[in-house]
Short mmCIF file of N, CA and C in Angstrom, two decimals:
data_model
loop_
_atom_site.label_atom_id
_atom_site.label_comp_id
_atom_site.label_asym_id
_atom_site.label_seq_id
_atom_site.Cartn_x
_atom_site.Cartn_y
_atom_site.Cartn_z
N ILE I 1 -2.83 17.39 -14.79
CA ILE I 1 -3.27 16.79 -13.55
C ILE I 1 -2.06 16.20 -12.84
N HIS I 2 -1.97 16.48 -11.55
CA HIS I 2 -0.87 15.98 -10.72
C HIS I 2 -1.41 15.04 -9.65
N THR I 3 -0.57 14.17 -9.19
CA THR I 3 -0.93 13.24 -8.12
C THR I 3 -0.07 13.53 -6.90
N GLU I 4 -0.71 13.91 -5.81
CA GLU I 4 0.00 14.15 -4.55
C GLU I 4 -0.27 12.97 -3.63
N MET I 5 0.77 12.48 -2.97
CA MET I 5 0.63 11.35 -2.07
C MET I 5 1.35 11.64 -0.76
N HIS I 6 0.71 11.29 0.34
CA HIS I 6 1.31 11.39 1.67
C HIS I 6 1.50 9.96 2.16
N MET I 7 2.70 9.61 2.57
CA MET I 7 2.98 8.29 3.11
C MET I 7 3.28 8.44 4.59
N ILE I 8 2.52 7.72 5.39
CA ILE I 8 2.67 7.78 6.84
C ILE I 8 2.78 6.35 7.36
N GLY I 9 3.73 6.11 8.22
CA GLY I 9 3.87 4.79 8.80
C GLY I 9 4.53 4.90 10.16
N CYS I 10 4.29 3.91 11.00
CA CYS I 10 4.92 3.95 12.32
C CYS I 10 4.98 2.56 12.92
N SER I 11 5.88 2.43 13.85
CA SER I 11 5.95 1.28 14.74
C SER I 11 6.14 1.87 16.13
N GLU I 12 6.38 1.03 17.10
CA GLU I 12 6.60 1.55 18.45
C GLU I 12 7.88 2.37 18.54
N THR I 13 8.84 2.13 17.64
CA THR I 13 10.14 2.81 17.72
C THR I 13 10.50 3.62 16.48
N GLU I 14 9.82 3.43 15.38
CA GLU I 14 10.17 4.10 14.13
C GLU I 14 8.98 4.90 13.60
N GLY I 15 9.28 5.83 12.71
CA GLY I 15 8.21 6.59 12.07
C GLY I 15 8.64 7.01 10.68
N ALA I 16 7.67 7.16 9.80
CA ALA I 16 7.94 7.60 8.43
C ALA I 16 6.85 8.56 8.00
N PHE I 17 7.24 9.63 7.34
CA PHE I 17 6.30 10.61 6.80
C PHE I 17 6.97 11.24 5.59
N ASP I 18 6.34 11.13 4.43
CA ASP I 18 6.85 11.87 3.28
C ASP I 18 5.70 12.29 2.38
N VAL I 19 5.97 13.33 1.63
CA VAL I 19 5.00 13.89 0.70
C VAL I 19 5.65 13.84 -0.68
N SER I 20 4.89 13.31 -1.65
CA SER I 20 5.41 13.24 -3.01
C SER I 20 4.41 13.84 -3.97
N LEU I 21 4.92 14.31 -5.09
CA LEU I 21 4.11 14.85 -6.17
C LEU I 21 4.53 14.16 -7.44
N ASP I 22 3.58 13.53 -8.10
CA ASP I 22 3.87 12.77 -9.32
C ASP I 22 5.01 11.77 -9.11
N GLU I 23 4.94 11.05 -7.99
CA GLU I 23 5.88 9.98 -7.62
C GLU I 23 7.30 10.47 -7.33
N GLU I 24 7.47 11.77 -7.11
CA GLU I 24 8.77 12.33 -6.73
C GLU I 24 8.66 12.88 -5.31
N ASP I 25 9.53 12.43 -4.41
CA ASP I 25 9.50 12.95 -3.04
C ASP I 25 9.75 14.45 -3.05
N MET I 26 8.98 15.15 -2.20
CA MET I 26 9.17 16.59 -2.05
C MET I 26 9.74 16.91 -0.67
N ILE I 27 9.18 16.27 0.35
CA ILE I 27 9.72 16.42 1.71
C ILE I 27 9.67 15.07 2.41
N VAL I 28 10.60 14.88 3.31
CA VAL I 28 10.67 13.68 4.14
C VAL I 28 10.96 14.14 5.56
N ALA I 29 10.23 13.60 6.52
CA ALA I 29 10.48 13.94 7.92
C ALA I 29 11.61 13.08 8.46
N ASP I 30 12.60 13.73 9.06
CA ASP I 30 13.71 13.03 9.72
C ASP I 30 13.43 13.16 11.22
N PHE I 31 12.84 12.11 11.79
CA PHE I 31 12.43 12.18 13.20
C PHE I 31 13.62 12.11 14.14
N ILE I 32 14.74 11.60 13.70
CA ILE I 32 15.94 11.55 14.54
C ILE I 32 16.55 12.95 14.66
N ALA I 33 16.68 13.64 13.52
CA ALA I 33 17.24 14.99 13.52
C ALA I 33 16.19 16.06 13.85
N GLU I 34 14.94 15.64 13.97
CA GLU I 34 13.83 16.54 14.30
C GLU I 34 13.70 17.69 13.30
N ARG I 35 13.63 17.31 12.02
CA ARG I 35 13.45 18.32 10.97
C ARG I 35 12.82 17.68 9.74
N VAL I 36 12.35 18.52 8.85
CA VAL I 36 11.83 18.06 7.57
C VAL I 36 12.90 18.35 6.52
N VAL I 37 13.19 17.36 5.69
CA VAL I 37 14.20 17.49 4.65
C VAL I 37 13.50 17.78 3.33
N ASP I 38 13.89 18.87 2.69
CA ASP I 38 13.38 19.22 1.37
C ASP I 38 14.19 18.41 0.35
N THR I 39 13.54 17.49 -0.35
CA THR I 39 14.24 16.62 -1.29
C THR I 39 14.11 17.07 -2.73
N GLN I 40 13.54 18.26 -2.94
CA GLN I 40 13.37 18.77 -4.29
C GLN I 40 14.72 19.23 -4.85
N PRO I 41 14.98 18.95 -6.12
CA PRO I 41 16.26 19.38 -6.71
C PRO I 41 16.36 20.90 -6.76
N SER I 42 17.58 21.39 -6.78
CA SER I 42 17.81 22.85 -6.72
C SER I 42 17.31 23.60 -7.95
N PHE I 43 17.10 22.92 -9.07
CA PHE I 43 16.74 23.62 -10.30
C PHE I 43 15.22 23.80 -10.48
N VAL I 44 14.42 23.42 -9.50
CA VAL I 44 12.97 23.59 -9.60
C VAL I 44 12.50 24.66 -8.62
N ASP I 45 11.33 25.23 -8.90
CA ASP I 45 10.71 26.14 -7.94
C ASP I 45 10.18 25.29 -6.79
N HIS I 46 10.68 25.54 -5.60
CA HIS I 46 10.32 24.73 -4.45
C HIS I 46 8.94 25.08 -3.91
N ILE I 47 8.21 24.04 -3.55
CA ILE I 47 6.92 24.21 -2.89
C ILE I 47 7.22 24.32 -1.40
N SER I 48 6.75 25.37 -0.78
CA SER I 48 7.02 25.59 0.64
C SER I 48 5.96 24.89 1.48
N PHE I 49 6.40 24.22 2.53
CA PHE I 49 5.49 23.54 3.44
C PHE I 49 5.40 24.28 4.77
N GLY I 50 6.06 25.40 4.88
CA GLY I 50 5.96 26.22 6.08
C GLY I 50 6.91 25.78 7.18
N LYS I 51 7.10 26.69 8.13
CA LYS I 51 8.05 26.44 9.21
C LYS I 51 7.56 25.41 10.21
N ASP I 52 6.26 25.12 10.20
CA ASP I 52 5.69 24.16 11.15
C ASP I 52 5.56 22.76 10.57
N ALA I 53 6.18 22.49 9.43
CA ALA I 53 6.02 21.20 8.76
C ALA I 53 6.47 20.04 9.65
N PHE I 54 7.56 20.21 10.41
CA PHE I 54 8.00 19.11 11.27
C PHE I 54 7.01 18.87 12.40
N GLN I 55 6.46 19.93 12.97
CA GLN I 55 5.49 19.76 14.05
C GLN I 55 4.24 19.04 13.54
N VAL I 56 3.84 19.34 12.31
CA VAL I 56 2.70 18.63 11.71
C VAL I 56 3.04 17.15 11.55
N ALA I 57 4.23 16.85 11.02
CA ALA I 57 4.65 15.46 10.86
C ALA I 57 4.72 14.75 12.20
N MET I 58 5.20 15.42 13.23
CA MET I 58 5.31 14.83 14.56
C MET I 58 3.92 14.54 15.13
N GLY I 59 2.98 15.44 14.94
CA GLY I 59 1.61 15.22 15.39
C GLY I 59 0.99 14.00 14.70
N ILE I 60 1.27 13.85 13.42
CA ILE I 60 0.77 12.69 12.67
C ILE I 60 1.42 11.41 13.19
N LEU I 61 2.72 11.46 13.51
CA LEU I 61 3.41 10.29 14.06
C LEU I 61 2.81 9.90 15.41
N ILE I 62 2.52 10.87 16.26
CA ILE I 62 1.93 10.60 17.57
C ILE I 62 0.56 9.94 17.40
N ALA I 63 -0.25 10.46 16.47
CA ALA I 63 -1.57 9.87 16.21
C ALA I 63 -1.43 8.45 15.66
N CYS I 64 -0.45 8.23 14.80
CA CYS I 64 -0.22 6.90 14.24
C CYS I 64 0.14 5.91 15.34
N ARG I 65 1.02 6.30 16.23
CA ARG I 65 1.41 5.41 17.33
C ARG I 65 0.24 5.15 18.28
N ARG I 66 -0.58 6.15 18.51
CA ARG I 66 -1.76 5.98 19.37
C ARG I 66 -2.71 4.97 18.72
N ASN I 67 -2.95 5.12 17.41
CA ASN I 67 -3.82 4.18 16.71
C ASN I 67 -3.23 2.77 16.69
N LEU I 68 -1.91 2.68 16.53
CA LEU I 68 -1.24 1.38 16.56
C LEU I 68 -1.45 0.70 17.91
N ASN I 69 -1.31 1.47 18.98
CA ASN I 69 -1.48 0.94 20.32
C ASN I 69 -2.91 0.44 20.54
N ILE I 70 -3.89 1.21 20.09
CA ILE I 70 -5.30 0.82 20.22
C ILE I 70 -5.56 -0.46 19.43
N THR I 71 -5.03 -0.54 18.22
CA THR I 71 -5.22 -1.72 17.39
C THR I 71 -4.58 -2.95 18.01
N GLN I 72 -3.37 -2.79 18.53
CA GLN I 72 -2.69 -3.92 19.17
C GLN I 72 -3.49 -4.43 20.37
N LYS I 73 -4.01 -3.52 21.19
CA LYS I 73 -4.81 -3.93 22.34
C LYS I 73 -6.09 -4.64 21.90
N ALA I 74 -6.73 -4.13 20.86
CA ALA I 74 -7.97 -4.74 20.36
C ALA I 74 -7.70 -6.15 19.83
N LEU I 75 -6.57 -6.33 19.15
CA LEU I 75 -6.25 -7.65 18.62
C LEU I 75 -5.93 -8.63 19.73
N LYS I 76 -5.30 -8.16 20.79
CA LYS I 76 -4.99 -9.05 21.92
C LYS I 76 -6.25 -9.52 22.63
N ASP I 77 -7.29 -8.67 22.60
CA ASP I 77 -8.55 -8.99 23.28
C ASP I 77 -9.48 -9.88 22.44
N GLN I 78 -9.12 -10.14 21.19
CA GLN I 78 -9.96 -10.97 20.33
C GLN I 78 -9.81 -12.43 20.71
N PRO I 79 -10.91 -13.15 20.85
CA PRO I 79 -10.80 -14.59 21.14
C PRO I 79 -10.29 -15.34 19.92
N LEU I 80 -9.50 -16.36 20.17
CA LEU I 80 -9.00 -17.19 19.09
C LEU I 80 -10.09 -18.13 18.61
N GLU I 81 -10.26 -18.21 17.29
CA GLU I 81 -11.25 -19.13 16.73
C GLU I 81 -10.61 -20.48 16.50
N SER I 82 -11.39 -21.55 16.71
CA SER I 82 -10.83 -22.87 16.46
C SER I 82 -11.32 -23.45 15.17
#
């Protein structure tokens, strides 16, 4: 049995996306260089994520930022309790 984990995070200016298997990173999105970095060592059979992996990560980043914006607006509209 293996454990696959996707880590997604964002702020207004930063973003993070990585996929790990059994606590070992397999790919990490580099949003500055606009590419996905394969972090698997050369001596293993690599799992392919396809040529569109960066576009998928970018779509997830856009959705994360949209959700962040909605949450920030909702929190600003909440009345302060005394």
